[in-house]
GROMACS .gro file of N, CA and C in nm:
model
  396
    1MET      N    1   0.099  -0.125   0.003
    1MET     CA    2   0.006   0.024  -0.012
    1MET      C    3   0.093   0.090  -0.002
    2GLN      N    4   0.062   0.253  -0.146
    2GLN     CA    5   0.143   0.322  -0.102
    2GLN      C    6   0.118   0.407   0.001
    3CYS      N    7   0.235   0.506   0.094
    3CYS     CA    8   0.169   0.579   0.229
    3CYS      C    9   0.142   0.755   0.127
    4PRO      N   10   0.037   0.741   0.239
    4PRO     CA   11  -0.092   0.894   0.152
    4PRO      C   12   0.024   0.984   0.198
    5CYS      N   13   0.140   1.025   0.259
    5CYS     CA   14   0.165   1.173   0.269
    5CYS      C   15   0.338   1.151   0.107
    6ASN      N   16   0.273   1.034   0.077
    6ASN     CA   17   0.391   1.005  -0.007
    6ASN      C   18   0.428   0.899  -0.090
    7ILE      N   19   0.374   0.922  -0.244
    7ILE     CA   20   0.294   0.793  -0.312
    7ILE      C   21   0.430   0.713  -0.329
    8ASP      N   22   0.515   0.792  -0.395
    8ASP     CA   23   0.608   0.680  -0.342
    8ASP      C   24   0.717   0.615  -0.266
    9LYS      N   25   0.642   0.632  -0.214
    9LYS     CA   26   0.673   0.504  -0.120
    9LYS      C   27   0.605   0.432   0.001
   10GLU      N   28   0.601   0.360   0.018
   10GLU     CA   29   0.486   0.247   0.121
   10GLU      C   30   0.474   0.268   0.220
   11TYR      N   31   0.345   0.227   0.283
   11TYR     CA   32   0.316   0.270   0.443
   11TYR      C   33   0.391   0.246   0.543
   12SER      N   34   0.467   0.086   0.473
   12SER     CA   35   0.499   0.028   0.625
   12SER      C   36   0.646   0.074   0.597
   13LYS      N   37   0.711   0.118   0.510
   13LYS     CA   38   0.847   0.162   0.479
   13LYS      C   39   0.813   0.340   0.507
   14CYS      N   40   0.721   0.388   0.570
   14CYS     CA   41   0.680   0.501   0.603
   14CYS      C   42   0.666   0.550   0.734
   15CYS      N   43   0.521   0.644   0.736
   15CYS     CA   44   0.432   0.646   0.852
   15CYS      C   45   0.410   0.557   0.908
   16GLN      N   46   0.387   0.409   0.892
   16GLN     CA   47   0.357   0.304   0.957
   16GLN      C   48   0.471   0.314   1.059
   17LYS      N   49   0.593   0.341   1.070
   17LYS     CA   50   0.691   0.352   1.154
   17LYS      C   51   0.638   0.429   1.287
   18ALA      N   52   0.580   0.538   1.209
   18ALA     CA   53   0.553   0.615   1.361
   18ALA      C   54   0.418   0.592   1.379
   19HIS      N   55   0.282   0.570   1.333
   19HIS     CA   56   0.180   0.525   1.412
   19HIS      C   57   0.176   0.406   1.541
   20GLN      N   58   0.294   0.343   1.435
   20GLN     CA   59   0.346   0.272   1.612
   20GLN      C   60   0.434   0.254   1.670
   21ASN      N   61   0.538   0.394   1.663
   21ASN     CA   62   0.594   0.411   1.776
   21ASN      C   63   0.639   0.552   1.772
   22ILE      N   64   0.563   0.674   1.831
   22ILE     CA   65   0.562   0.772   1.847
   22ILE      C   66   0.743   0.865   1.819
   23TYR      N   67   0.802   0.718   1.932
   23TYR     CA   68   0.882   0.737   1.948
   23TYR      C   69   1.021   0.692   1.813
   24SER      N   70   0.983   0.682   1.702
   24SER     CA   71   1.107   0.690   1.649
   24SER      C   72   1.109   0.790   1.515
   25VAL      N   73   0.984   0.899   1.563
   25VAL     CA   74   1.022   1.052   1.461
   25VAL      C   75   1.044   1.100   1.555
   26SER      N   76   1.171   1.084   1.420
   26SER     CA   77   1.292   1.157   1.427
   26SER      C   78   1.274   1.322   1.320
   27SER      N   79   1.224   1.389   1.299
   27SER     CA   80   1.187   1.540   1.249
   27SER      C   81   1.112   1.609   1.313
   28ALA      N   82   1.060   1.700   1.304
   28ALA     CA   83   0.925   1.846   1.210
   28ALA      C   84   0.870   1.767   1.150
   29GLU      N   85   0.896   1.772   1.038
   29GLU     CA   86   0.863   1.675   0.901
   29GLU      C   87   0.774   1.540   0.894
   30VAL      N   88   0.871   1.482   0.952
   30VAL     CA   89   0.801   1.356   0.976
   30VAL      C   90   0.673   1.337   1.009
   31LEU      N   91   0.711   1.353   1.183
   31LEU     CA   92   0.538   1.409   1.266
   31LEU      C   93   0.447   1.410   1.187
   32MET      N   94   0.483   1.555   1.071
   32MET     CA   95   0.375   1.646   1.023
   32MET      C   96   0.321   1.505   0.866
   33ARG      N   97   0.396   1.473   0.824
   33ARG     CA   98   0.357   1.380   0.683
   33ARG      C   99   0.342   1.270   0.758
   34SER      N  100   0.328   1.207   0.896
   34SER     CA  101   0.227   1.082   0.996
   34SER      C  102   0.123   1.180   1.010
   35ARG      N  103   0.108   1.268   1.067
   35ARG     CA  104  -0.008   1.354   1.083
   35ARG      C  105  -0.108   1.340   0.999
   36TYR      N  106  -0.051   1.381   0.877
   36TYR     CA  107  -0.155   1.399   0.724
   36TYR      C  108  -0.221   1.286   0.705
   37SER      N  109  -0.109   1.120   0.752
   37SER     CA  110  -0.151   0.967   0.683
   37SER      C  111  -0.242   0.967   0.829
   38ALA      N  112  -0.227   0.996   0.902
   38ALA     CA  113  -0.361   0.951   1.011
   38ALA      C  114  -0.456   1.062   0.991
   39PHE      N  115  -0.482   1.163   0.919
   39PHE     CA  116  -0.597   1.187   0.881
   39PHE      C  117  -0.673   1.144   0.835
   40VAL      N  118  -0.598   1.084   0.679
   40VAL     CA  119  -0.651   0.958   0.618
   40VAL      C  120  -0.727   0.869   0.662
   41PHE      N  121  -0.624   0.776   0.781
   41PHE     CA  122  -0.685   0.739   0.789
   41PHE      C  123  -0.753   0.729   0.872
   42ALA      N  124  -0.830   0.877   0.933
   42ALA     CA  125  -0.878   0.886   1.025
   42ALA      C  126  -0.792   0.790   1.203
   43ASN      N  127  -0.736   0.754   1.252
   43ASN     CA  128  -0.619   0.764   1.297
   43ASN      C  129  -0.627   0.850   1.399
   44MET      N  130  -0.744   0.878   1.455
   44MET     CA  131  -0.744   0.981   1.642
   44MET      C  132  -0.659   0.920   1.700
   45GLU      N  133  -0.626   0.820   1.736
   45GLU     CA  134  -0.572   0.750   1.945
   45GLU      C  135  -0.416   0.835   1.870
   46TYR      N  136  -0.369   0.862   1.674
   46TYR     CA  137  -0.248   0.900   1.705
   46TYR      C  138  -0.238   0.992   1.718
   47LEU      N  139  -0.320   1.112   1.613
   47LEU     CA  140  -0.353   1.275   1.668
   47LEU      C  141  -0.323   1.291   1.745
   48GLN      N  142  -0.432   1.217   1.877
   48GLN     CA  143  -0.400   1.257   2.022
   48GLN      C  144  -0.279   1.315   2.014
   49LYS      N  145  -0.222   1.169   2.067
   49LYS     CA  146  -0.082   1.145   2.079
   49LYS      C  147   0.060   1.227   2.055
   50SER      N  148   0.027   1.329   1.866
   50SER     CA  149   0.112   1.316   1.885
   50SER      C  150   0.088   1.527   1.864
   51HIS      N  151  -0.036   1.554   1.932
   51HIS     CA  152  -0.047   1.653   1.970
   51HIS      C  153   0.011   1.722   2.091
   52HIS      N  154   0.059   1.844   2.082
   52HIS     CA  155   0.105   1.895   2.224
   52HIS      C  156  -0.032   1.921   2.331
   53SER      N  157   0.011   1.887   2.417
   53SER     CA  158  -0.094   1.866   2.577
   53SER      C  159  -0.191   2.008   2.563
   54LYS      N  160  -0.128   2.088   2.576
   54LYS     CA  161  -0.130   2.272   2.610
   54LYS      C  162  -0.271   2.253   2.510
   55THR      N  163  -0.251   2.245   2.372
   55THR     CA  164  -0.331   2.266   2.291
   55THR      C  165  -0.404   2.162   2.195
   56ARG      N  166  -0.386   2.044   2.289
   56ARG     CA  167  -0.478   1.889   2.195
   56ARG      C  168  -0.676   1.925   2.220
   57PRO      N  169  -0.736   1.903   2.137
   57PRO     CA  170  -0.852   1.877   2.096
   57PRO      C  171  -0.927   1.852   2.194
   58SER      N  172  -1.037   1.836   2.268
   58SER     CA  173  -1.075   1.771   2.325
   58SER      C  174  -1.186   1.712   2.308
   59LYS      N  175  -1.275   1.562   2.423
   59LYS     CA  176  -1.284   1.458   2.350
   59LYS      C  177  -1.416   1.519   2.160
   60LYS      N  178  -1.470   1.629   2.265
   60LYS     CA  179  -1.603   1.646   2.130
   60LYS      C  180  -1.531   1.691   2.012
   61GLU      N  181  -1.437   1.784   2.019
   61GLU     CA  182  -1.359   1.806   1.896
   61GLU      C  183  -1.286   1.731   1.834
   62ASN      N  184  -1.276   1.627   1.873
   62ASN     CA  185  -1.221   1.495   1.837
   62ASN      C  186  -1.344   1.388   1.736
   63ARG      N  187  -1.414   1.431   1.814
   63ARG     CA  188  -1.536   1.390   1.757
   63ARG      C  189  -1.562   1.397   1.611
   64ASP      N  190  -1.585   1.521   1.598
   64ASP     CA  191  -1.606   1.644   1.552
   64ASP      C  192  -1.537   1.601   1.399
   65ILE      N  193  -1.321   1.601   1.461
   65ILE     CA  194  -1.259   1.596   1.342
   65ILE      C  195  -1.265   1.488   1.256
   66LYS      N  196  -1.288   1.352   1.396
   66LYS     CA  197  -1.281   1.228   1.297
   66LYS      C  198  -1.397   1.182   1.197
   67LYS      N  199  -1.518   1.275   1.239
   67LYS     CA  200  -1.600   1.249   1.140
   67LYS      C  201  -1.648   1.322   1.030
   68TRP      N  202  -1.553   1.443   1.007
   68TRP     CA  203  -1.516   1.506   0.925
   68TRP      C  204  -1.382   1.486   0.837
   69THR      N  205  -1.277   1.404   0.903
   69THR     CA  206  -1.153   1.397   0.823
   69THR      C  207  -1.255   1.240   0.706
   70LYS      N  208  -1.328   1.143   0.786
   70LYS     CA  209  -1.385   1.075   0.711
   70LYS      C  210  -1.539   1.088   0.590
   71SER      N  211  -1.524   1.243   0.558
   71SER     CA  212  -1.624   1.203   0.509
   71SER      C  213  -1.570   1.326   0.381
   72VAL      N  214  -1.438   1.357   0.420
   72VAL     CA  215  -1.373   1.414   0.308
   72VAL      C  216  -1.296   1.261   0.188
   73LYS      N  217  -1.229   1.279   0.091
   73LYS     CA  218  -1.144   1.216   0.038
   73LYS      C  219  -1.037   1.269  -0.017
   74TRP      N  220  -0.897   1.258   0.100
   74TRP     CA  221  -0.803   1.303   0.126
   74TRP      C  222  -0.722   1.294  -0.052
   75LEU      N  223  -0.659   1.394  -0.162
   75LEU     CA  224  -0.686   1.360  -0.233
   75LEU      C  225  -0.430   1.320  -0.291
   76LYS      N  226  -0.354   1.476  -0.206
   76LYS     CA  227  -0.216   1.462  -0.211
   76LYS      C  228  -0.213   1.534  -0.089
   77LEU      N  229  -0.074   1.581  -0.010
   77LEU     CA  230  -0.011   1.610   0.062
   77LEU      C  231   0.147   1.702   0.017
   78GLU      N  232   0.172   1.795  -0.032
   78GLU     CA  233   0.302   1.890  -0.050
   78GLU      C  234   0.344   1.940   0.055
   79VAL      N  235   0.463   1.934   0.082
   79VAL     CA  236   0.581   2.041   0.184
   79VAL      C  237   0.639   2.086   0.127
   80LEU      N  238   0.630   2.256   0.169
   80LEU     CA  239   0.670   2.332   0.089
   80LEU      C  240   0.755   2.378   0.155
   81ASN      N  241   0.780   2.343   0.275
   81ASN     CA  242   0.962   2.441   0.359
   81ASN      C  243   0.888   2.388   0.478
   82THR      N  244   1.037   2.387   0.605
   82THR     CA  245   1.083   2.318   0.694
   82THR      C  246   1.133   2.354   0.713
   83ILE      N  247   1.126   2.494   0.808
   83ILE     CA  248   1.274   2.475   0.946
   83ILE      C  249   1.290   2.505   1.015
   84TYR      N  250   1.409   2.415   1.097
   84TYR     CA  251   1.417   2.353   1.219
   84TYR      C  252   1.399   2.255   1.244
   85GLY      N  253   1.344   2.221   1.268
   85GLY     CA  254   1.291   2.061   1.352
   85GLY      C  255   1.346   1.955   1.322
   86THR      N  256   1.491   1.939   1.333
   86THR     CA  257   1.554   1.806   1.307
   86THR      C  258   1.613   1.731   1.429
   87LEU      N  259   1.674   1.573   1.418
   87LEU     CA  260   1.777   1.605   1.526
   87LEU      C  261   1.825   1.645   1.676
   88ASN      N  262   1.851   1.789   1.609
   88ASN     CA  263   1.891   1.836   1.758
   88ASN      C  264   1.870   1.960   1.714
   89ASP      N  265   1.704   2.028   1.700
   89ASP     CA  266   1.592   2.087   1.719
   89ASP      C  267   1.508   2.081   1.864
   90ALA      N  268   1.575   2.154   1.927
   90ALA     CA  269   1.342   2.177   1.962
   90ALA      C  270   1.244   2.166   1.939
   91THR      N  271   1.208   2.274   1.820
   91THR     CA  272   1.096   2.324   1.775
   91THR      C  273   1.185   2.395   1.644
   92GLY      N  274   1.057   2.351   1.601
   92GLY     CA  275   1.045   2.345   1.436
   92GLY      C  276   0.909   2.407   1.370
   93THR      N  277   0.880   2.469   1.232
   93THR     CA  278   0.772   2.495   1.138
   93THR      C  279   0.767   2.361   1.014
   94VAL      N  280   0.694   2.379   0.981
   94VAL     CA  281   0.661   2.237   0.843
   94VAL      C  282   0.542   2.342   0.784
   95GLU      N  283   0.584   2.422   0.631
   95GLU     CA  284   0.474   2.415   0.609
   95GLU      C  285   0.459   2.388   0.454
   96PHE      N  286   0.331   2.315   0.503
   96PHE     CA  287   0.212   2.260   0.393
   96PHE      C  288   0.120   2.277   0.332
   97LYS      N  289   0.084   2.178   0.222
   97LYS     CA  290  -0.015   2.231   0.147
   97LYS      C  291  -0.094   2.086   0.194
   98ALA      N  292  -0.237   2.045   0.161
   98ALA     CA  293  -0.285   1.900   0.232
   98ALA      C  294  -0.430   1.928   0.113
   99TYR      N  295  -0.407   1.911   0.059
   99TYR     CA  296  -0.493   1.853  -0.111
   99TYR      C  297  -0.638   1.788  -0.027
  100PHE      N  298  -0.747   1.765  -0.058
  100PHE     CA  299  -0.889   1.719  -0.020
  100PHE      C  300  -1.017   1.774  -0.097
  101MET      N  301  -1.111   1.667  -0.143
  101MET     CA  302  -1.207   1.673  -0.179
  101MET      C  303  -1.396   1.672  -0.119
  102GLU      N  304  -1.425   1.738  -0.081
  102GLU     CA  305  -1.530   1.803   0.006
  102GLU      C  306  -1.681   1.859  -0.093
  103ASN      N  307  -1.760   1.801  -0.054
  103ASN     CA  308  -1.879   1.794  -0.191
  103ASN      C  309  -1.848   1.842  -0.346
  104SER      N  310  -1.753   1.775  -0.366
  104SER     CA  311  -1.777   1.776  -0.534
  104SER      C  312  -1.674   1.882  -0.557
  105ALA      N  313  -1.624   2.002  -0.444
  105ALA     CA  314  -1.477   2.054  -0.430
  105ALA      C  315  -1.339   1.967  -0.395
  106ILE      N  316  -1.205   2.043  -0.461
  106ILE     CA  317  -1.125   2.012  -0.421
  106ILE      C  318  -1.081   2.125  -0.359
  107ASN      N  319  -0.987   2.167  -0.294
  107ASN     CA  320  -1.004   2.252  -0.153
  107ASN      C  321  -0.846   2.159  -0.113
  108CYS      N  322  -0.791   2.303  -0.030
  108CYS     CA  323  -0.649   2.326   0.010
  108CYS      C  324  -0.638   2.395   0.152
  109ILE      N  325  -0.580   2.270   0.274
  109ILE     CA  326  -0.555   2.350   0.357
  109ILE      C  327  -0.402   2.404   0.392
  110HIS      N  328  -0.395   2.575   0.374
  110HIS     CA  329  -0.199   2.569   0.356
  110HIS      C  330  -0.221   2.603   0.500
  111GLU      N  331  -0.087   2.545   0.568
  111GLU     CA  332  -0.076   2.613   0.711
  111GLU      C  333   0.108   2.581   0.722
  112ASN      N  334   0.131   2.678   0.774
  112ASN     CA  335   0.280   2.690   0.836
  112ASN      C  336   0.248   2.619   1.001
  113SER      N  337   0.290   2.544   0.991
  113SER     CA  338   0.284   2.477   1.172
  113SER      C  339   0.388   2.481   1.285
  114LYS      N  340   0.355   2.450   1.362
  114LYS     CA  341   0.474   2.460   1.486
  114LYS      C  342   0.497   2.324   1.558
  115PHE      N  343   0.606   2.267   1.539
  115PHE     CA  344   0.605   2.137   1.636
  115PHE      C  345   0.716   2.192   1.781
  116THR      N  346   0.744   2.123   1.818
  116THR     CA  347   0.777   2.123   1.965
  116THR      C  348   0.888   1.934   2.037
  117ILE      N  349   0.906   1.947   2.083
  117ILE     CA  350   0.982   1.812   2.169
  117ILE      C  351   0.845   1.847   2.270
  118GLU      N  352   0.780   1.729   2.297
  118GLU     CA  353   0.711   1.719   2.461
  118GLU      C  354   0.739   1.579   2.548
  119ASN      N  355   0.762   1.505   2.627
  119ASN     CA  356   0.761   1.405   2.699
  119ASN      C  357   0.874   1.322   2.562
  120ASN      N  358   0.953   1.424   2.535
  120ASN     CA  359   1.100   1.304   2.459
  120ASN      C  360   1.036   1.247   2.284
  121HIS      N  361   0.950   1.331   2.237
  121HIS     CA  362   0.899   1.291   2.097
  121HIS      C  363   0.858   1.420   2.084
  122TRP      N  364   0.831   1.409   1.905
  122TRP     CA  365   0.802   1.541   1.889
  122TRP      C  366   0.633   1.528   1.862
  123VAL      N  367   0.547   1.696   1.845
  123VAL     CA  368   0.459   1.685   1.905
  123VAL      C  369   0.422   1.810   1.838
  124TYR      N  370   0.267   1.846   1.745
  124TYR     CA  371   0.213   1.979   1.651
  124TYR      C  372   0.157   2.064   1.796
  125VAL      N  373   0.204   2.166   1.734
  125VAL     CA  374   0.142   2.271   1.868
  125VAL      C  375   0.029   2.371   1.865
  126ARG      N  376   0.079   2.404   1.712
  126ARG     CA  377  -0.047   2.514   1.636
  126ARG      C  378  -0.007   2.523   1.504
  127ALA      N  379  -0.096   2.586   1.408
  127ALA     CA  380  -0.111   2.630   1.341
  127ALA      C  381  -0.151   2.793   1.253
  128ASN      N  382  -0.105   2.835   1.181
  128ASN     CA  383  -0.124   2.982   1.130
  128ASN      C  384  -0.188   2.898   0.981
  129GLU      N  385  -0.348   2.926   0.992
  129GLU     CA  386  -0.368   2.834   0.848
  129GLU      C  387  -0.398   2.950   0.813
  130GLU      N  388  -0.408   2.910   0.666
  130GLU     CA  389  -0.482   3.007   0.614
  130GLU      C  390  -0.485   2.854   0.413
  131THR      N  391  -0.622   2.903   0.422
  131THR     CA  392  -0.654   2.778   0.331
  131THR      C  393  -0.661   2.885   0.184
  132ASN      N  394  -0.655   2.848   0.109
  132ASN     CA  395  -0.657   2.830  -0.027
  132ASN      C  396  -0.834   2.788  -0.130
   0.00000   0.00000   0.00000
């Protein structure tokens, strides 16, 4: 099976590693890619685990997110820019576009997202969102 975050890679050699062991995530970009794949699979457990404790969605928000993510068809991910967020960094940002189809229209989530280390693994903090 192809990985949702990169059609040139197999899921088993890409995001599946992160989904099975969040401590295997080596950078902010890898976490962002694994979160995109988790949205595609509606893997709410991973999305919660990979979200910073201070900005993590509530149970009700999670139910709404799961309902929405299952209602759209995810098309592709484009990573546009990464600043810091490597093995030697404590924070980083990743700019990306996630394309999806909803109600027969193609939409795009354009984010410049902030990531940090919490509990010895990368987590998503928040995003400055621009929807095109």
